[in-house]
Amino acid sequence: MSLMSPQSPLALPPSTAPDAARRRWLGSAWAWAWMGAGPAVAVVGLAGCSAAALRQPAASHAAATFEPVAPGLWLARGQGGEVDPANRGRVGNTALVAGPRGALVVGGGVSRRQGVELLAAARQIASVPVRALLITPVRQEFVLGAPAFQEAGVPVVMHPAAARLMRARCDNCLKNLKRELGAQEMAGSRVVTPDRLLEAGDPWLAEVTGRPLRLLTFGVQAHSSGPGDVALLDEASGSLLAGGLVSADSVPDVQDADFAGWRQALAALGGLPLQRILPGHGPVCPPQQIQRIAGYLNALEARTAQLLAAGVPLSEVAEATELPAFARWEGYDSVHRRNAAIVYLRQERELLRQPAPEGR
């Protein structure tokens, strides 16, 4: 059943329907998107917590492998694409940074099984104990491997806003992944309670590793690319562990984003003395990728605003939101199409909130 089918709870009312009908439909769409109900989610919203409707080509299985990026800094690349059985959901990156007193893992993997592999690989590479797992952003590929770390005595840390989002949503993520990847692959996976909550400027990560690590947050209540999304600046190497704030060669997912906070974050990050960026998805990239992500967000909002002003119905938005400059990015045929629908709905909701002109 598609979003536009007559049987779908999200089927659009006719374009001539009065504002009241459109308002009721928008309310239903956003309620369904938040609850993660049915096939509509794969189009409208919770891509980070649902089985994807549109998939990237299958990738081969591979054990966790950390590749050196700079002295004391490594990256285990995710396989990219959308979650499916072929890639075992291992689509996000995991970083490892080590100082004289300890090491920090950033990103726990999609399952307890992957978490076990990541922790074992980190311990093999680092000559110091693994002191903590930092989770950012709150997406299934970074969250559900955390039990492996807690079971090994490694504390899980995250921002308070991220912890609230994880508590509210990730049980549903886990149910979807068990259906998608199978109970065996997800065995032992669960939503953990973080051991420590960190705000921007908290020196704890620097203290436990002995390395100059600076935790950064942006936006109102730390809401930028997602609630509680943080970046970690490794001042020793001039590297930014960007989490969900910056992706490379892949379309960023806007499902949880506050665009104002995200733009504030990108502007601030662009002023840092960076040598490189370790993104949440994609390869290590130069600092110029910050401007490319900003360019994508601007182009996306501008195009959907044009379509809304022209009266283009939601059923045609995904096809009409062509952005050729980003067509080669991974996820352009799936994530970008979802992004277009999400942003269009937000803009329409804001438009309907505005008072009607006098005389109408």
GROMACS .gro file of C-alpha atoms in nm:
model
  360
    1MET     CA    1   0.000   0.000   0.000
    2SER     CA    2   0.155   0.330  -0.105
    3LEU     CA    3   0.122   0.669   0.057
    4MET     CA    4  -0.109   0.780  -0.218
    5SER     CA    5  -0.333   0.471  -0.240
    6PRO     CA    6  -0.700   0.516  -0.147
    7GLN     CA    7  -0.655   0.260   0.134
    8SER     CA    8  -0.373   0.453   0.297
    9PRO     CA    9  -0.456   0.663   0.605
   10LEU     CA   10  -0.225   0.924   0.450
   11ALA     CA   11  -0.400   0.946   0.112
   12LEU     CA   12  -0.416   1.313   0.016
   13PRO     CA   13  -0.752   1.491   0.007
   14PRO     CA   14  -0.838   1.650  -0.326
   15SER     CA   15  -0.647   1.968  -0.404
   16THR     CA   16  -0.977   2.154  -0.394
   17ALA     CA   17  -1.052   2.039  -0.039
   18PRO     CA   18  -1.107   2.319   0.211
   19ASP     CA   19  -0.832   2.416   0.451
   20ALA     CA   20  -1.000   2.222   0.733
   21ALA     CA   21  -0.966   1.895   0.543
   22ARG     CA   22  -0.604   1.968   0.459
   23ARG     CA   23  -0.537   2.047   0.824
   24ARG     CA   24  -0.691   1.716   0.936
   25TRP     CA   25  -0.483   1.529   0.678
   26LEU     CA   26  -0.163   1.699   0.789
   27GLY     CA   27  -0.235   1.609   1.150
   28SER     CA   28  -0.286   1.244   1.053
   29ALA     CA   29   0.033   1.240   0.846
   30TRP     CA   30   0.246   1.376   1.124
   31ALA     CA   31   0.088   1.146   1.383
   32TRP     CA   32   0.153   0.843   1.166
   33ALA     CA   33   0.509   0.954   1.094
   34TRP     CA   34   0.585   0.991   1.466
   35MET     CA   35   0.427   0.659   1.569
   36GLY     CA   36   0.611   0.470   1.299
   37ALA     CA   37   0.294   0.314   1.161
   38GLY     CA   38   0.278   0.112   0.846
   39PRO     CA   39   0.443   0.159   0.508
   40ALA     CA   40   0.389   0.536   0.511
   41VAL     CA   41   0.680   0.581   0.747
   42ALA     CA   42   0.925   0.473   0.482
   43VAL     CA   43   0.811   0.766   0.269
   44VAL     CA   44   0.725   1.038   0.516
   45GLY     CA   45   0.953   1.010   0.808
   46LEU     CA   46   1.118   0.763   1.038
   47ALA     CA   47   1.374   0.623   0.800
   48GLY     CA   48   1.613   0.596   1.091
   49CYS     CA   49   1.376   0.358   1.269
   50SER     CA   50   1.198   0.174   0.991
   51ALA     CA   51   1.266  -0.089   0.732
   52ALA     CA   52   1.351   0.115   0.425
   53ALA     CA   53   1.119   0.109   0.128
   54LEU     CA   54   1.391   0.189  -0.123
   55ARG     CA   55   1.726   0.016  -0.096
   56GLN     CA   56   2.080   0.064  -0.211
   57PRO     CA   57   2.273  -0.221  -0.374
   58ALA     CA   58   2.369  -0.501  -0.138
   59ALA     CA   59   2.711  -0.488   0.023
   60SER     CA   60   2.929  -0.779   0.131
   61HIS     CA   61   2.966  -0.883   0.493
   62ALA     CA   62   3.279  -0.762   0.668
   63ALA     CA   63   3.411  -0.764   1.023
   64ALA     CA   64   3.485  -0.440   1.205
   65THR     CA   65   3.802  -0.282   1.067
   66PHE     CA   66   3.945   0.045   1.195
   67GLU     CA   67   4.164   0.231   0.947
   68PRO     CA   68   4.410   0.498   1.069
   69VAL     CA   69   4.315   0.859   0.999
   70ALA     CA   70   4.564   1.052   1.213
   71PRO     CA   71   4.784   0.965   1.514
   72GLY     CA   72   4.554   0.817   1.777
   73LEU     CA   73   4.248   0.837   1.550
   74TRP     CA   74   4.081   0.562   1.345
   75LEU     CA   75   3.758   0.512   1.148
   76ALA     CA   76   3.558   0.194   1.082
   77ARG     CA   77   3.355   0.270   0.769
   78GLY     CA   78   2.994   0.165   0.743
   79GLN     CA   79   2.882  -0.005   0.425
   80GLY     CA   80   2.648   0.279   0.335
   81GLY     CA   81   2.305   0.257   0.178
   82GLU     CA   82   1.981   0.163   0.350
   83VAL     CA   83   1.948  -0.109   0.609
   84ASP     CA   84   1.889  -0.455   0.461
   85PRO     CA   85   1.984  -0.817   0.535
   86ALA     CA   86   2.276  -0.806   0.290
   87ASN     CA   87   2.458  -0.530   0.479
   88ARG     CA   88   2.325  -0.647   0.818
   89GLY     CA   89   2.229  -0.289   0.897
   90ARG     CA   90   2.593  -0.187   0.930
   91VAL     CA   91   2.561   0.136   0.737
   92GLY     CA   92   2.704   0.393   0.982
   93ASN     CA   93   3.062   0.481   1.070
   94THR     CA   94   3.233   0.423   1.404
   95ALA     CA   95   3.532   0.629   1.517
   96LEU     CA   96   3.801   0.547   1.771
   97VAL     CA   97   4.015   0.813   1.939
   98ALA     CA   98   4.287   0.733   2.194
   99GLY     CA   99   4.483   0.942   2.441
  100PRO     CA  100   4.740   0.851   2.705
  101ARG     CA  101   4.475   0.763   2.966
  102GLY     CA  102   4.213   0.589   2.756
  103ALA     CA  103   4.020   0.550   2.432
  104LEU     CA  104   3.676   0.663   2.323
  105VAL     CA  105   3.451   0.489   2.071
  106VAL     CA  106   3.199   0.707   1.885
  107GLY     CA  107   2.905   0.510   1.743
  108GLY     CA  108   2.807   0.172   1.886
  109GLY     CA  109   2.676  -0.010   1.580
  110VAL     CA  110   2.336  -0.145   1.484
  111SER     CA  111   2.332  -0.462   1.696
  112ARG     CA  112   2.490  -0.617   2.001
  113ARG     CA  113   2.677  -0.847   1.762
  114GLN     CA  114   2.832  -0.553   1.582
  115GLY     CA  115   2.901  -0.380   1.913
  116VAL     CA  116   3.099  -0.683   2.031
  117GLU     CA  117   3.306  -0.674   1.711
  118LEU     CA  118   3.366  -0.299   1.733
  119LEU     CA  119   3.477  -0.316   2.095
  120ALA     CA  120   3.709  -0.609   2.027
  121ALA     CA  121   3.866  -0.428   1.733
  122ALA     CA  122   3.904  -0.106   1.933
  123ARG     CA  123   4.075  -0.289   2.217
  124GLN     CA  124   4.310  -0.461   1.977
  125ILE     CA  125   4.419  -0.132   1.818
  126ALA     CA  126   4.430   0.101   2.117
  127SER     CA  127   4.712   0.048   2.368
  128VAL     CA  128   4.492   0.194   2.644
  129PRO     CA  129   4.156   0.086   2.793
  130VAL     CA  130   3.833   0.186   2.618
  131ARG     CA  131   3.682   0.435   2.863
  132ALA     CA  132   3.348   0.520   2.701
  133LEU     CA  133   3.109   0.487   2.410
  134LEU     CA  134   2.965   0.816   2.280
  135ILE     CA  135   2.635   0.779   2.091
  136THR     CA  136   2.552   1.040   1.830
  137PRO     CA  137   2.323   1.075   1.643
  138VAL     CA  138   2.018   0.877   1.762
  139ARG     CA  139   1.983   0.648   1.465
  140GLN     CA  140   1.958   0.273   1.476
  141GLU     CA  141   2.298   0.216   1.315
  142PHE     CA  142   2.471   0.391   1.607
  143VAL     CA  143   2.253   0.298   1.905
  144LEU     CA  144   2.164  -0.068   1.933
  145GLY     CA  145   2.517  -0.207   1.969
  146ALA     CA  146   2.555  -0.027   2.302
  147PRO     CA  147   2.471  -0.331   2.522
  148ALA     CA  148   2.799  -0.493   2.420
  149PHE     CA  149   2.988  -0.199   2.571
  150GLN     CA  150   2.789  -0.183   2.893
  151GLU     CA  151   2.825  -0.558   2.945
  152ALA     CA  152   3.202  -0.514   2.918
  153GLY     CA  153   3.202  -0.234   3.176
  154VAL     CA  154   3.235   0.050   2.924
  155PRO     CA  155   2.996   0.338   3.009
  156VAL     CA  156   2.761   0.473   2.744
  157VAL     CA  157   2.740   0.852   2.723
  158MET     CA  158   2.522   1.090   2.522
  159HIS     CA  159   2.349   1.426   2.531
  160PRO     CA  160   2.030   1.449   2.746
  161ALA     CA  161   1.813   1.540   2.445
  162ALA     CA  162   1.949   1.242   2.254
  163ALA     CA  163   1.874   1.016   2.549
  164ARG     CA  164   1.512   1.137   2.555
  165LEU     CA  165   1.470   1.068   2.183
  166MET     CA  166   1.626   0.724   2.217
  167ARG     CA  167   1.397   0.635   2.506
  168ALA     CA  168   1.089   0.753   2.315
  169ARG     CA  169   1.156   0.586   1.984
  170CYS     CA  170   1.421   0.319   1.969
  171ASP     CA  171   1.218   0.028   2.102
  172ASN     CA  172   1.022   0.061   1.780
  173CYS     CA  173   1.349   0.072   1.586
  174LEU     CA  174   1.450  -0.257   1.744
  175LYS     CA  175   1.121  -0.427   1.657
  176ASN     CA  176   1.157  -0.320   1.295
  177LEU     CA  177   1.516  -0.440   1.278
  178LYS     CA  178   1.427  -0.780   1.420
  179ARG     CA  179   1.175  -0.819   1.138
  180GLU     CA  180   1.416  -0.684   0.878
  181LEU     CA  181   1.744  -0.848   0.981
  182GLY     CA  182   1.619  -1.145   1.180
  183ALA     CA  183   1.618  -1.238   1.547
  184GLN     CA  184   1.958  -1.409   1.527
  185GLU     CA  185   2.135  -1.102   1.387
  186MET     CA  186   1.974  -0.879   1.651
  187ALA     CA  187   2.011  -1.122   1.944
  188GLY     CA  188   2.093  -0.941   2.268
  189SER     CA  189   2.031  -0.599   2.117
  190ARG     CA  190   1.830  -0.359   2.330
  191VAL     CA  191   1.782   0.008   2.408
  192VAL     CA  192   2.015   0.094   2.696
  193THR     CA  193   1.995   0.358   2.963
  194PRO     CA  194   2.301   0.583   2.927
  195ASP     CA  195   2.548   0.580   3.214
  196ARG     CA  196   2.633   0.948   3.185
  197LEU     CA  197   2.476   1.252   3.019
  198LEU     CA  198   2.705   1.515   2.871
  199GLU     CA  199   2.636   1.876   2.778
  200ALA     CA  200   2.851   2.095   2.555
  201GLY     CA  201   3.173   2.196   2.723
  202ASP     CA  202   3.177   1.901   2.965
  203PRO     CA  203   3.546   1.810   3.010
  204TRP     CA  204   3.480   1.447   3.107
  205LEU     CA  205   3.579   1.293   2.772
  206ALA     CA  206   3.906   1.486   2.771
  207GLU     CA  207   3.971   1.381   3.130
  208VAL     CA  208   3.918   1.007   3.082
  209THR     CA  209   4.121   0.992   2.759
  210GLY     CA  210   4.391   1.249   2.835
  211ARG     CA  211   4.334   1.392   2.488
  212PRO     CA  212   4.201   1.743   2.409
  213LEU     CA  213   3.848   1.651   2.303
  214ARG     CA  214   3.581   1.921   2.291
  215LEU     CA  215   3.210   1.834   2.284
  216LEU     CA  216   3.005   2.072   2.067
  217THR     CA  217   2.628   2.124   2.043
  218PHE     CA  218   2.424   2.379   1.852
  219GLY     CA  219   2.071   2.513   1.823
  220VAL     CA  220   1.793   2.566   2.075
  221GLN     CA  221   1.810   2.283   2.328
  222ALA     CA  222   2.092   2.128   2.124
  223HIS     CA  223   1.859   2.057   1.830
  224SER     CA  224   2.036   2.075   1.495
  225SER     CA  225   2.057   1.777   1.257
  226GLY     CA  226   1.865   1.596   1.532
  227PRO     CA  227   1.783   1.637   1.902
  228GLY     CA  228   2.101   1.612   2.104
  229ASP     CA  229   2.326   1.560   1.803
  230VAL     CA  230   2.680   1.647   1.906
  231ALA     CA  231   3.012   1.686   1.732
  232LEU     CA  232   3.347   1.607   1.886
  233LEU     CA  233   3.649   1.822   1.806
  234ASP     CA  234   3.981   1.642   1.840
  235GLU     CA  235   4.212   1.938   1.882
  236ALA     CA  236   4.522   1.719   1.874
  237SER     CA  237   4.467   1.628   1.508
  238GLY     CA  238   4.236   1.905   1.389
  239SER     CA  239   3.969   1.644   1.320
  240LEU     CA  240   3.594   1.682   1.361
  241LEU     CA  241   3.393   1.371   1.448
  242ALA     CA  242   3.076   1.511   1.299
  243GLY     CA  243   2.809   1.247   1.370
  244GLY     CA  244   2.486   1.345   1.198
  245LEU     CA  245   2.589   1.706   1.134
  246VAL     CA  246   2.796   1.623   0.825
  247SER     CA  247   2.778   1.330   0.585
  248ALA     CA  248   3.009   1.269   0.290
  249ASP     CA  249   2.906   1.153  -0.057
  250SER     CA  250   2.562   1.077   0.082
  251VAL     CA  251   2.238   1.269   0.124
  252PRO     CA  252   2.183   1.377   0.487
  253ASP     CA  253   1.860   1.263   0.646
  254VAL     CA  254   1.645   1.555   0.765
  255GLN     CA  255   1.374   1.358   0.945
  256ASP     CA  256   1.465   1.489   1.293
  257ALA     CA  257   1.633   1.812   1.190
  258ASP     CA  258   1.578   2.168   1.300
  259PHE     CA  259   1.708   2.359   1.000
  260ALA     CA  260   1.781   2.678   1.192
  261GLY     CA  261   1.989   2.489   1.446
  262TRP     CA  262   2.161   2.287   1.175
  263ARG     CA  263   2.257   2.599   0.982
  264GLN     CA  264   2.389   2.754   1.302
  265ALA     CA  265   2.595   2.442   1.358
  266LEU     CA  266   2.738   2.438   1.007
  267ALA     CA  267   2.829   2.808   1.027
  268ALA     CA  268   3.009   2.750   1.357
  269LEU     CA  269   3.186   2.438   1.234
  270GLY     CA  270   3.300   2.622   0.924
  271GLY     CA  271   3.494   2.862   1.147
  272LEU     CA  272   3.696   2.591   1.320
  273PRO     CA  273   4.060   2.520   1.227
  274LEU     CA  274   3.990   2.178   1.082
  275GLN     CA  275   4.214   1.946   0.887
  276ARG     CA  276   3.951   1.681   0.816
  277ILE     CA  277   3.603   1.556   0.902
  278LEU     CA  278   3.503   1.205   1.009
  279PRO     CA  279   3.134   1.196   0.916
  280GLY     CA  280   2.865   0.966   1.049
  281HIS     CA  281   2.819   0.830   0.698
  282GLY     CA  282   3.068   0.823   0.415
  283PRO     CA  283   3.445   0.861   0.385
  284VAL     CA  284   3.679   1.100   0.565
  285CYS     CA  285   3.635   1.432   0.389
  286PRO     CA  286   3.783   1.784   0.380
  287PRO     CA  287   3.629   2.075   0.575
  288GLN     CA  288   3.469   2.203   0.254
  289GLN     CA  289   3.204   1.932   0.297
  290ILE     CA  290   3.042   2.156   0.557
  291GLN     CA  291   2.952   2.406   0.286
  292ARG     CA  292   2.826   2.128   0.060
  293ILE     CA  293   2.582   2.009   0.326
  294ALA     CA  294   2.465   2.367   0.380
  295GLY     CA  295   2.417   2.398   0.005
  296TYR     CA  296   2.204   2.086  -0.004
  297LEU     CA  297   1.978   2.207   0.279
  298ASN     CA  298   1.933   2.546   0.114
  299ALA     CA  299   1.857   2.395  -0.227
  300LEU     CA  300   1.612   2.145  -0.079
  301GLU     CA  301   1.414   2.410   0.110
  302ALA     CA  302   1.412   2.648  -0.186
  303ARG     CA  303   1.285   2.383  -0.427
  304THR     CA  304   1.008   2.251  -0.203
  305ALA     CA  305   0.899   2.609  -0.131
  306GLN     CA  306   0.868   2.665  -0.508
  307LEU     CA  307   0.658   2.352  -0.545
  308LEU     CA  308   0.432   2.450  -0.256
  309ALA     CA  309   0.381   2.798  -0.399
  310ALA     CA  310   0.294   2.645  -0.735
  311GLY     CA  311   0.032   2.417  -0.579
  312VAL     CA  312   0.213   2.093  -0.665
  313PRO     CA  313   0.051   1.807  -0.464
  314LEU     CA  314   0.257   1.600  -0.224
  315SER     CA  315   0.213   1.295  -0.448
  316GLU     CA  316   0.433   1.467  -0.710
  317VAL     CA  317   0.688   1.633  -0.483
  318ALA     CA  318   0.947   1.355  -0.475
  319GLU     CA  319   0.968   1.344  -0.854
  320ALA     CA  320   0.963   1.721  -0.888
  321THR     CA  321   1.236   1.796  -0.632
  322GLU     CA  322   1.525   1.731  -0.866
  323LEU     CA  323   1.859   1.871  -0.746
  324PRO     CA  324   2.111   1.769  -1.015
  325ALA     CA  325   2.409   1.904  -0.820
  326PHE     CA  326   2.358   1.627  -0.562
  327ALA     CA  327   2.237   1.348  -0.790
  328ARG     CA  328   2.555   1.143  -0.745
  329TRP     CA  329   2.530   1.133  -0.367
  330GLU     CA  330   2.433   0.802  -0.214
  331GLY     CA  331   2.068   0.799  -0.114
  332TYR     CA  332   1.963   1.050  -0.378
  333ASP     CA  333   1.693   0.813  -0.507
  334SER     CA  334   1.566   0.724  -0.159
  335VAL     CA  335   1.669   0.953   0.126
  336HIS     CA  336   1.643   1.267  -0.087
  337ARG     CA  337   1.291   1.175  -0.196
  338ARG     CA  338   1.187   1.130   0.168
  339ASN     CA  339   1.356   1.456   0.257
  340ALA     CA  340   1.155   1.637  -0.008
  341ALA     CA  341   0.825   1.506   0.132
  342ILE     CA  342   0.924   1.588   0.491
  343VAL     CA  343   1.029   1.946   0.415
  344TYR     CA  344   0.726   2.009   0.193
  345LEU     CA  345   0.494   1.894   0.473
  346ARG     CA  346   0.669   2.118   0.724
  347GLN     CA  347   0.640   2.416   0.494
  348GLU     CA  348   0.274   2.346   0.425
  349ARG     CA  349   0.204   2.311   0.795
  350GLU     CA  350   0.366   2.649   0.860
  351LEU     CA  351   0.165   2.801   0.578
  352LEU     CA  352  -0.161   2.670   0.721
  353ARG     CA  353  -0.072   2.815   1.060
  354GLN     CA  354  -0.063   3.163   0.916
  355PRO     CA  355  -0.383   3.368   0.956
  356ALA     CA  356  -0.603   3.383   0.649
  357PRO     CA  357  -0.603   3.717   0.460
  358GLU     CA  358  -0.886   3.951   0.554
  359GLY     CA  359  -1.193   3.923   0.338
  360ARG     CA  360  -1.159   3.550   0.280
   0.00000   0.00000   0.00000
